[in-house]
XYZ file of C-alpha atoms in Angstrom:
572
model
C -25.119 -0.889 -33.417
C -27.467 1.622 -34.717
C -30.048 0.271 -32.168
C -27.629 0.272 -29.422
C -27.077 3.444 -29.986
C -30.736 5.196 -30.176
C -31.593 2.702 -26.899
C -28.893 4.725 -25.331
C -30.055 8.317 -26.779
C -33.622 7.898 -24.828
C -32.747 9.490 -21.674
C -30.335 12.709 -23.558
C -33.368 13.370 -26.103
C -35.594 13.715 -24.031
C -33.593 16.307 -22.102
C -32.449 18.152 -24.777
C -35.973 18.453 -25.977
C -36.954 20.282 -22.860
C -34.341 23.173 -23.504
C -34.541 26.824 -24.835
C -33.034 26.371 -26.400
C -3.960 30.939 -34.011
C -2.305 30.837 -35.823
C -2.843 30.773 -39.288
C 0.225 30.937 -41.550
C -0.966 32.821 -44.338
C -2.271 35.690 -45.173
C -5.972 37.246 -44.458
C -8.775 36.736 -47.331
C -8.922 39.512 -49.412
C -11.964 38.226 -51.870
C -12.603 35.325 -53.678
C -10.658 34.108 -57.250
C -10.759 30.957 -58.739
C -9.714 28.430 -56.951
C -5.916 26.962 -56.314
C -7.525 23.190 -56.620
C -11.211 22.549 -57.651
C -13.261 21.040 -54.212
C -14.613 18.010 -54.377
C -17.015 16.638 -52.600
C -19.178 13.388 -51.820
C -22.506 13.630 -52.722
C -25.313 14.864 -50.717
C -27.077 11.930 -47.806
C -30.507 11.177 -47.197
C -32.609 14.322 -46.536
C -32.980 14.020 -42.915
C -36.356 13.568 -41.390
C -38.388 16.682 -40.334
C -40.677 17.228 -37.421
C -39.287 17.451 -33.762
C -35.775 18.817 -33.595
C -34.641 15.919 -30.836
C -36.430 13.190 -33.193
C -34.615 15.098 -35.901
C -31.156 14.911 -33.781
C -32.000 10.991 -32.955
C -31.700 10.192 -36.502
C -28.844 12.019 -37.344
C -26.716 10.567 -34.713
C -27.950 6.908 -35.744
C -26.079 7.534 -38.810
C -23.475 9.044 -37.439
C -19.722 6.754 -36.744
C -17.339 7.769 -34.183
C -15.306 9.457 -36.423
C -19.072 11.946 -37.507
C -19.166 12.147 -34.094
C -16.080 13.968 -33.310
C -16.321 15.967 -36.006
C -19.740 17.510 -34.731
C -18.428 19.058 -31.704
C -15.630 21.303 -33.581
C -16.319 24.686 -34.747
C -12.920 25.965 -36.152
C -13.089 29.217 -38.348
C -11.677 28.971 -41.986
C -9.900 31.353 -44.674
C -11.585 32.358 -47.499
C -14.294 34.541 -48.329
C -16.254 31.538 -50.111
C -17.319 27.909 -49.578
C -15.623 26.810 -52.589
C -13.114 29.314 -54.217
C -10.647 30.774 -52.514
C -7.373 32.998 -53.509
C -4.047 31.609 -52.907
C -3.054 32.983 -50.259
C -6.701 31.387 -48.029
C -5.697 27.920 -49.939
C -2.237 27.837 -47.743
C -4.129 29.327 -44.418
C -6.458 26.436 -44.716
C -3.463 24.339 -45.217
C -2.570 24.923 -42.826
C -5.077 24.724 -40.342
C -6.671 21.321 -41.581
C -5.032 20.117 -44.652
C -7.244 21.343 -47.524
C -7.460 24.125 -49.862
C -11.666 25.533 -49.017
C -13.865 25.728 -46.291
C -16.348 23.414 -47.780
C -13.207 20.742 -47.865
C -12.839 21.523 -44.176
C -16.750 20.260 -43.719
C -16.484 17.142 -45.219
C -12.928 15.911 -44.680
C -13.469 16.631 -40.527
C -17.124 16.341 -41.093
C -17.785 19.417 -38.823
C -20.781 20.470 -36.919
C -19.941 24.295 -37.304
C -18.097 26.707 -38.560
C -17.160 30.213 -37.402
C -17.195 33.691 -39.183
C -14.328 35.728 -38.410
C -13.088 39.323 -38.820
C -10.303 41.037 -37.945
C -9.496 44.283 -37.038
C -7.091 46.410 -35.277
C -8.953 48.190 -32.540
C -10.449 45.001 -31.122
C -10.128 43.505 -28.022
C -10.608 39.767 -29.314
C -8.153 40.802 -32.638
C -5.721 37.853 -31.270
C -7.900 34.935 -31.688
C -9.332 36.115 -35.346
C -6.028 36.228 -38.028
C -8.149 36.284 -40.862
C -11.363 37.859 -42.272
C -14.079 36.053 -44.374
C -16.826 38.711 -44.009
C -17.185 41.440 -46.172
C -20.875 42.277 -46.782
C -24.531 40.571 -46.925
C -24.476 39.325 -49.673
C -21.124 37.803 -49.580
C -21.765 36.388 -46.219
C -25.110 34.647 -47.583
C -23.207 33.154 -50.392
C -20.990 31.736 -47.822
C -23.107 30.190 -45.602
C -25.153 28.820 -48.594
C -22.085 27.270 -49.561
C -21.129 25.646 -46.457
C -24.753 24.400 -45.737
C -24.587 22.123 -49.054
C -21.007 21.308 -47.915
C -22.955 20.087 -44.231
C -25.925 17.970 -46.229
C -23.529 15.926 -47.745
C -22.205 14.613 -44.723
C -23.512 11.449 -42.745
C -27.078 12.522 -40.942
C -27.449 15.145 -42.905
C -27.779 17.373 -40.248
C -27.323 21.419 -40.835
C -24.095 23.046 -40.190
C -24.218 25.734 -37.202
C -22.782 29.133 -38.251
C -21.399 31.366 -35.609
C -20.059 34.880 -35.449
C -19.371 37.386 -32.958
C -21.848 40.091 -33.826
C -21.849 42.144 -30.815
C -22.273 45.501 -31.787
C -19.648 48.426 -30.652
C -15.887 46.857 -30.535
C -16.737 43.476 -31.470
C -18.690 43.337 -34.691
C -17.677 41.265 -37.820
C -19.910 42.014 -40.455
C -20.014 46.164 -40.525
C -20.253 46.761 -43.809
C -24.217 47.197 -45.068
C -25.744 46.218 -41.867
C -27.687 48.026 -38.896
C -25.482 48.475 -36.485
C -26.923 48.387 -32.479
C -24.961 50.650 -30.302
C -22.568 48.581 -27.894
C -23.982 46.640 -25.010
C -22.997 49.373 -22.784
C -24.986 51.891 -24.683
C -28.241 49.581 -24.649
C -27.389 49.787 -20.621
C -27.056 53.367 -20.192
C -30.592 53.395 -22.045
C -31.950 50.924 -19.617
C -35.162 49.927 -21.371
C -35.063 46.348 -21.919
C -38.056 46.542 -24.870
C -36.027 48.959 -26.990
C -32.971 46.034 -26.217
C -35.416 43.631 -27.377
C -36.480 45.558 -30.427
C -33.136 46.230 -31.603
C -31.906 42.397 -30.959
C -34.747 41.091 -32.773
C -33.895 43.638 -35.948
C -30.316 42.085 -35.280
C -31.354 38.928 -35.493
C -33.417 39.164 -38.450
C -30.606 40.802 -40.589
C -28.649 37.407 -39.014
C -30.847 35.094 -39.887
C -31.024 36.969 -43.557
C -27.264 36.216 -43.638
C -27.295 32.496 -42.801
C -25.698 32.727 -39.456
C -27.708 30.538 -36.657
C -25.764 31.343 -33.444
C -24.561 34.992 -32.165
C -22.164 34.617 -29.486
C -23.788 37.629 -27.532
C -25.431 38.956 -25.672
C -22.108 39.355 -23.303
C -23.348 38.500 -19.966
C -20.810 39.761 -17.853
C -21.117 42.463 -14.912
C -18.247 44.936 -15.495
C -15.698 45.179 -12.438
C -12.829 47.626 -12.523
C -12.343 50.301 -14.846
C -9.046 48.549 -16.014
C -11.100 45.890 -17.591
C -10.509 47.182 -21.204
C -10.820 43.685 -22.780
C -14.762 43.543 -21.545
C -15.390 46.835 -21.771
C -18.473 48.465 -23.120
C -18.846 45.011 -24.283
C -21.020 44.667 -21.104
C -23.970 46.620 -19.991
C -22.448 47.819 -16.907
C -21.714 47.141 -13.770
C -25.280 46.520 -11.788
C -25.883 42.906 -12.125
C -30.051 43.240 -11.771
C -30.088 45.861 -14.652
C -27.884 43.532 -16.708
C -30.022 40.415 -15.861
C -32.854 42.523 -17.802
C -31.015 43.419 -20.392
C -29.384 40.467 -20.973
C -32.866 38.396 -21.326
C -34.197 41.137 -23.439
C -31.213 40.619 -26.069
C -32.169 36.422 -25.971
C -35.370 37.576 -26.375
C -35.176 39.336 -29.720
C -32.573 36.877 -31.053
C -34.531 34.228 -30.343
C -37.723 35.714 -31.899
C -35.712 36.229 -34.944
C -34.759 32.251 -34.959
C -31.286 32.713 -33.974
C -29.918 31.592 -30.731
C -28.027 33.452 -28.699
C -25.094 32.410 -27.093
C -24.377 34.178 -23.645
C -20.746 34.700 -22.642
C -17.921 34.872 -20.538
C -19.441 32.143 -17.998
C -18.938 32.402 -15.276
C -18.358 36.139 -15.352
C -15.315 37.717 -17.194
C -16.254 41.382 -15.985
C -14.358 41.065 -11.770
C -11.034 40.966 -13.387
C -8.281 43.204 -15.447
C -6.964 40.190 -16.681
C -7.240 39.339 -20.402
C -7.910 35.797 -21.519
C -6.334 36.023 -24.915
C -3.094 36.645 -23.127
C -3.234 34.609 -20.168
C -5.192 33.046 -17.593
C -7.152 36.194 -16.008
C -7.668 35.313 -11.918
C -11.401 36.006 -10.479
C -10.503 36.666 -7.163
C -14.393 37.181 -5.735
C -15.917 35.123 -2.725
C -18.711 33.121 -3.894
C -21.347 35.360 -2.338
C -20.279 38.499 -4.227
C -19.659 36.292 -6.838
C -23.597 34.940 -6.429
C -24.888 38.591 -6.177
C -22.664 40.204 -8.860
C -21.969 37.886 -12.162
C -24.387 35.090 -12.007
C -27.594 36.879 -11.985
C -27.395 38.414 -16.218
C -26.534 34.092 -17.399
C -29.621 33.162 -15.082
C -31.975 35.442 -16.831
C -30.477 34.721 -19.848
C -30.952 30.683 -19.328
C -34.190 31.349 -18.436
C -34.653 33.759 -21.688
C -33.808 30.726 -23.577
C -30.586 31.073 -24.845
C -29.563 28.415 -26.972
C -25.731 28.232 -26.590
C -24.108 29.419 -23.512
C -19.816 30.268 -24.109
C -17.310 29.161 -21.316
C -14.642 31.819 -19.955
C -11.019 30.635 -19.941
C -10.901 32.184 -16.072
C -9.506 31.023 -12.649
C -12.010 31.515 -10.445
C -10.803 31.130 -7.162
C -14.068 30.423 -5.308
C -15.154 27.925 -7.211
C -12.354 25.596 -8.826
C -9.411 27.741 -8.001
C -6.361 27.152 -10.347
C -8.604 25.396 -13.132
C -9.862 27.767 -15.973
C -13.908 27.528 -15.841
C -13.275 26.198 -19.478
C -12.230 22.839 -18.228
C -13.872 22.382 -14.675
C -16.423 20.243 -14.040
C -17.097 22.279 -11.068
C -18.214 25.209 -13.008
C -19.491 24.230 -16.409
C -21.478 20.728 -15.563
C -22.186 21.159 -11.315
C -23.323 25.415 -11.308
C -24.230 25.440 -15.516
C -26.102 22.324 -15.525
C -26.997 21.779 -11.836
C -27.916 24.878 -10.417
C -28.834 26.643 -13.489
C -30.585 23.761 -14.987
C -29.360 24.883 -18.690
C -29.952 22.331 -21.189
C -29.085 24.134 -24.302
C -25.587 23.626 -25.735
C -22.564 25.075 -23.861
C -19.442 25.889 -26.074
C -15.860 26.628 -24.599
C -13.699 30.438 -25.796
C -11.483 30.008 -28.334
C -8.993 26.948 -28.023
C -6.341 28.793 -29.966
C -6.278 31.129 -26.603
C -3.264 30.731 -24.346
C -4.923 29.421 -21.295
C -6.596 26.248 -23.414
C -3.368 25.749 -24.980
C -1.692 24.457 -21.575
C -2.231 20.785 -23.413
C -1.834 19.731 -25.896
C -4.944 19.995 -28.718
C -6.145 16.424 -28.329
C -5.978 16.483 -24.477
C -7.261 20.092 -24.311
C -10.173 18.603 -25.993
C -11.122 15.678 -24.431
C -10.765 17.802 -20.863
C -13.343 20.298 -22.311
C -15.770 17.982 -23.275
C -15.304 15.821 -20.023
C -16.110 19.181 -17.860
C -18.850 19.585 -19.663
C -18.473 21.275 -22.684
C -20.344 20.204 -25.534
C -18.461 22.322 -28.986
C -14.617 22.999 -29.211
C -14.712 26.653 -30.602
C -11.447 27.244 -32.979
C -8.889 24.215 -32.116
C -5.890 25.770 -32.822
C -5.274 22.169 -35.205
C -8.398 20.257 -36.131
C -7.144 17.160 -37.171
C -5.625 17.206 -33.331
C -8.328 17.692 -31.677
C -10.134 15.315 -33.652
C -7.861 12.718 -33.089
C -7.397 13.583 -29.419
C -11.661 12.574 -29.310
C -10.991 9.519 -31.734
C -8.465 8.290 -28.909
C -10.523 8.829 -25.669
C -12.904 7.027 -27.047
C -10.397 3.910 -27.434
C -8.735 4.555 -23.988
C -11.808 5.339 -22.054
C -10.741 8.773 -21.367
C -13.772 10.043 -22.933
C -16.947 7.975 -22.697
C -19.089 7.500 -25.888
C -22.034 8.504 -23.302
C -20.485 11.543 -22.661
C -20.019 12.386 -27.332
C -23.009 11.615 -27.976
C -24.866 13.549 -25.070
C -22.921 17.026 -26.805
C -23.304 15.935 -30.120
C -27.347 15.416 -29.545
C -27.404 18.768 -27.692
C -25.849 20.523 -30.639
C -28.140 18.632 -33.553
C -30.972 19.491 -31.419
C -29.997 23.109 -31.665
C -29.139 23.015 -35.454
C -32.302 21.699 -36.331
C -34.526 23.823 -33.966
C -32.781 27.082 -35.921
C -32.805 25.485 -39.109
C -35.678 27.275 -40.737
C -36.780 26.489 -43.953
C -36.653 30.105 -45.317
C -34.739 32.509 -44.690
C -35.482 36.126 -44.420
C -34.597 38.478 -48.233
C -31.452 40.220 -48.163
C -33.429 43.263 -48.491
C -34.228 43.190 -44.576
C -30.353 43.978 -43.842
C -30.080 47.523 -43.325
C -34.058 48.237 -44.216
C -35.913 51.802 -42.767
C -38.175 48.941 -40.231
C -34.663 48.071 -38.368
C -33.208 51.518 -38.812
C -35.981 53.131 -36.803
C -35.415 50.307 -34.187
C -32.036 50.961 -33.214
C -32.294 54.515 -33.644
C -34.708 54.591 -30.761
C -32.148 52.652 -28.957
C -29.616 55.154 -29.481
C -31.286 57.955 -28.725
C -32.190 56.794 -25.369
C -28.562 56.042 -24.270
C -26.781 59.540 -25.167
C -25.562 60.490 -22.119
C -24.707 64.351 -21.032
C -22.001 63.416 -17.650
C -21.225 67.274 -17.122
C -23.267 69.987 -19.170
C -26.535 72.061 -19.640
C -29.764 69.764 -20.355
C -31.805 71.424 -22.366
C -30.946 73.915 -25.647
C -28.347 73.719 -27.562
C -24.795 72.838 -26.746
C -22.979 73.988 -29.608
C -23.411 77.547 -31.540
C -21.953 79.138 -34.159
C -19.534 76.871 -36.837
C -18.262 73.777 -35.705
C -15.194 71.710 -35.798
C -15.094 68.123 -35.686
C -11.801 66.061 -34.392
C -10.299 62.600 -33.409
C -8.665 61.068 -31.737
C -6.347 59.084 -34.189
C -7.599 56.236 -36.296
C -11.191 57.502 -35.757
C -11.250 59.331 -39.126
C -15.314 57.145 -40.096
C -16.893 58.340 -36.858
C -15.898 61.878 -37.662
C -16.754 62.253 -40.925
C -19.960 60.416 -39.761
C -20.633 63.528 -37.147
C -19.528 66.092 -39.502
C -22.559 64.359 -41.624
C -25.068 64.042 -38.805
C -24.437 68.016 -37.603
C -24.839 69.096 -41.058
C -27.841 67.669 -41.151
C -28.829 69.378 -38.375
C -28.162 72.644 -39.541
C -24.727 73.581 -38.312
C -22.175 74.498 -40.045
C -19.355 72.692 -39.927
C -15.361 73.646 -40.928
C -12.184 72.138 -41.057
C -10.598 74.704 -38.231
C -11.442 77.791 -36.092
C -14.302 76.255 -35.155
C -16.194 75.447 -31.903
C -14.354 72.185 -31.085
C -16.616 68.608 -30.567
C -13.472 65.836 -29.878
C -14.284 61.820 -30.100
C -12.522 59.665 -28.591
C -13.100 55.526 -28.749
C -11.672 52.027 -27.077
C -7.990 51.915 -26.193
C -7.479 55.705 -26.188
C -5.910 57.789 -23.687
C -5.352 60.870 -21.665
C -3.090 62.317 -24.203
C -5.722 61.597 -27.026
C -8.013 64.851 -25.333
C -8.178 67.684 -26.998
C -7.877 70.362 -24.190
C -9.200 73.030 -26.327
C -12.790 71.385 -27.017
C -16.073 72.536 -26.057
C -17.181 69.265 -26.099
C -15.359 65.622 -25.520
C -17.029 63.014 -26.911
C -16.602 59.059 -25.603
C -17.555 56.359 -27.710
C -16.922 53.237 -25.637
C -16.689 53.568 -21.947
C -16.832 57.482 -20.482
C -14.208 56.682 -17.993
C -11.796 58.615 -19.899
C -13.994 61.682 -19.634
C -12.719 62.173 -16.236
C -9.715 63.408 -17.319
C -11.346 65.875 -19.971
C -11.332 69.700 -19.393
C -13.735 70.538 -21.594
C -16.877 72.121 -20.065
C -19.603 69.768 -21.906
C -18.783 65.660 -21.523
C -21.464 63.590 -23.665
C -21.012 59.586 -23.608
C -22.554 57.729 -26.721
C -20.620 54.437 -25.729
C -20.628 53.547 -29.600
C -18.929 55.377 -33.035
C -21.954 53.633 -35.195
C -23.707 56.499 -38.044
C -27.212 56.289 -35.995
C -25.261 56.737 -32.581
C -23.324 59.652 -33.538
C -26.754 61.100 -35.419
C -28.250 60.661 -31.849
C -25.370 62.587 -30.523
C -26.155 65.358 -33.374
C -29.504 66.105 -32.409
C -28.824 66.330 -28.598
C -25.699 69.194 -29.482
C -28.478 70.916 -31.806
C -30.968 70.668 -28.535
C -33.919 68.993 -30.531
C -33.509 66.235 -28.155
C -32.834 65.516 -24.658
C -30.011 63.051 -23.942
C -32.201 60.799 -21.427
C -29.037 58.206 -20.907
C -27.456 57.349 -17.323
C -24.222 56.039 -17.710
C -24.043 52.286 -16.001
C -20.926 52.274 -14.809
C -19.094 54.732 -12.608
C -16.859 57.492 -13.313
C -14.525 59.418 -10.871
C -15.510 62.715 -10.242
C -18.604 62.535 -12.265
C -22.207 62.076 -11.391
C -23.672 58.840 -13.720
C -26.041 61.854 -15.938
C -26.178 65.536 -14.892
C -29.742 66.072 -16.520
């Protein structure tokens, strides 16, 4: 069977070695305790062979059953702060989700070919998908991941387990504590110098790497549309699809360099609609020539960047496969990814705990991804479901075992190709080096939308507010000012307002000298105040950016990339 098998493998390895590449009923993690049961697992396989990661990949799969199989293509997410020992509270959410108490249970009782790190927090647009947090800081998160990759060697194939996390930067970032933190995508674009991008990714990706994570679902490759598309957001890089292209390929770049792959998302192009995928299906309503010219151009560069993983939108879009989210159309994720973008890296579907991939029923939703073209299930909303649902379309011929084993060598090919044998120290994750990176970065995307360009735009004592909820970023300005010589007071000072993602009109302060956006600046259209500055993030090096421009000891060089109504995109 074995021999069957690798006879059959020929064809897929050699492709693959031509590429670049819910509802969880308990609580969230709060830290690690002894655990409810002790985990037990088998003992560890054969070490696999090393050299070529689709030689590599061959022999995993030859020792792989049908059951190994299935479990490499599902990446669910799992409560509990550690591989091994987890409060009570994590032992029921895992429950649960798949029947055991830890994550490293998880690994071997599905036998899993990934795993991915959540965080959740309030103010963020993908908060619905992610009820539970198991990142808290470096070193936690390398203990994790250390954990889970002995959980992975133990299993059949020995292959490496592939790590995820959303680590976007801005609104979307799970591991904030003790990091460097890159301003948001939109910042990078209202810089628009792709080798700062670059420079900043690759200090991203090192700190990554550090951490044990192998994938980063960004860069997010999507062109922004209308201003009411809050859920993308300064998520994206704006709303010119050439400029993104660039900066897109520059973020693949540095990840890449750093040996982790990037995963580009919302294919094909979450950014032409107000709609929000993690409450319905959003409609892309484009023809396919503006949809040609305006959302595929940033996931070709990044294909051609080599970006390892490439993340499928749960979207309608019309032009293409109208009525069928792009998650499960053949149309859109095997004829257009594969065909005309020729990517042979390995493409994973949105969350299938989202409403519009929860239409069937786990097992079916499954075995319809992988059949369009999908090769990893990100976050079944029940794994032993989905699982199953494979196991079965195997039997009934729903799913061919042609069809399993062409994902599953696509995703051991990736493993192994970002399974380095060392890692980067700790003691890269926040270092001076990667500091000085970003801050470049940062201070080339402060934007001044109405204002003097030159001196100082603040005199005298200062007072720092918020909008509500923002109570970090200000104390981080109040910081950065002082630092810059100002002197700052609790009242009766000359007013500098912030205001971040999901505010509103009636979060201004009409008495400011100086309104402040952190995310998109479309709300600064609606300010009063007589100096509007956009830093599109709320990160300490952002907002220290933002410091020296006020004090006039630097120029705020940034053009914002998307439009705003009554404003030009930089008045310097």
């Amino acid at each position: 069977m074995r021999t069957v098998r690798a006879a059959l493998l020929v064809p897929l390895l050699l492709a693959a070695a031509a590429c670049g590449a819910d509802d969880g009923p308990a609580p969230r993690a709060t830290g690690s305790v002894p655990p409810a049961v002790p985990s037990a697992l088998p003992p560890a396989s054969a070490a696999t062979p090393t050299g070529d990661p689709a030689q590599q990949a061959a022999a995993a799969v030859a020792a792989m059953d049908d059951t190994s199989l299935a479990g490499q293509v599902l990446m669910p997410y799992a409560y509990g702060s550690s591989a091994t020992s987890v409060d009570k509270g994590s032992a029921a959410g895992n429950q649960g989700l798949a029947g055991v108490d830890t994550p490293a249970e998880m690994i071997a009782k599905f036998r899993l070919g990934g795993l991915i790190l959540v965080g959740f927090t309030a103010k963020d647009p993908t908060g619905a998908t992610n009820p539970t947090t198991n990142v808290e800081n470096p070193q936690q998160v390398r203990a994790l991941t250390d954990g889970l990759q002995e959980a992975a060697r133990r299993l059949p194939g020995g292959a490496p387990l592939m790590i995820g996390t959303d680590q976007e930067y801005g609104v979307v970032t799970r591991v904030t504590q003790g990091v460097t933190m890159l301003p948001s995508a939109m910042g990078a674009g209202a810089a628009g110098q792709p080798r700062l991008t670059e420079a900043a990714w690759r200090a991203a990706g090192a700190e990554l790497a550090a951490m044990g994570i192998t994938v980063d679902f960004a860069p997010v490759a999507d062109t922004l549309g209308p201003p009411a598309n809050t859920v993308i957001g300064s998520r994206s890089f704006g709303s010119d699809a050439e400029a993104n292209a660039q900066q897109v390929a520059a973020a693949v770049r540095g990840l890449r360099s750093a040996g982790v792959a990037a995963g580009l998302k919302h294919f094909p192009g979450h950014g032409h609609t107000s709609g929000d995928s993690h409450e319905g299906l959003p409609v892309v309503a484009q023809s396919r020539a503006a949809w040609t010219a305006q959302d595929l151009p940033p996931f070709q560069a990044g294909v051609a960047a080599g970006t390892g993983v490439v993340m499928s939108g749960h979207l309608d879009l019309q032009a293409l496969d109208k009525g069928v989210p792009a998650t499960f159309s053949k149309k859109i994720m095997t004829d257009v990814l594969r065909g005309q973008l020729k990517f042979s890296g390995v493409a994973v579907t949105d969350a299938m705990n989202m409403p519009p991939a929860m239409k069937w029923p786990p097992g079916e939703a499954a075995v319809r991804a992988l059949n369009a073209g999908n090769d990893m299930l990100l976050m079944p909303p029940d794994i032993g479901a989905a699982r199953d649902g494979i196991l079965a379309g195997l039997r009934d011929g729903s799913l061919s075992k042609q069809r399993l084993v062409e994902a599953v060598t696509r995703i051991l090919t990736l493993k192994f190709r970002t399974a380095a044998p060392t890692r980067p120290d700790l003691a890269v994750v926040g270092s001076p080096e990667h500091e000085k990176a970003v801050a470049a970065l940062d201070a080339a995307s402060v934007t001044v939308l109405r204002g003097p360009c030159s001196g100082a735009l603040l005199s005298g004592p200062v007072t720092v507010s918020a909008s509500g909820g923002r109570e970090v970023a200000r104390v981080a300005l109040v910081r950065a000012l002082q630092a810059q010589g100002f002197r700052v007071q609790a009242a009766g000072g000359t007013v500098v307002h912030l205001v971040g993602y999901g505010d509103k009109t009636t979060d201004l302060s009409p008495s400011a000298r100086v309104t402040v956006a952190m995310d998109t600046p479309h709300l600064l259209a609606a300010a009063r105040s007589p100096v509007l500055v956009a830093t599109y993030s709320s990160s300490k090096l952002s907002l220290g950016a933002l410091a020296a421009v006020l004090a006039g000891k630097a120029k705020a060089p940034g053009r914002s990339p998307v439009a705003v109504a009554g404003l030009p995109r930089t008045a310097c």
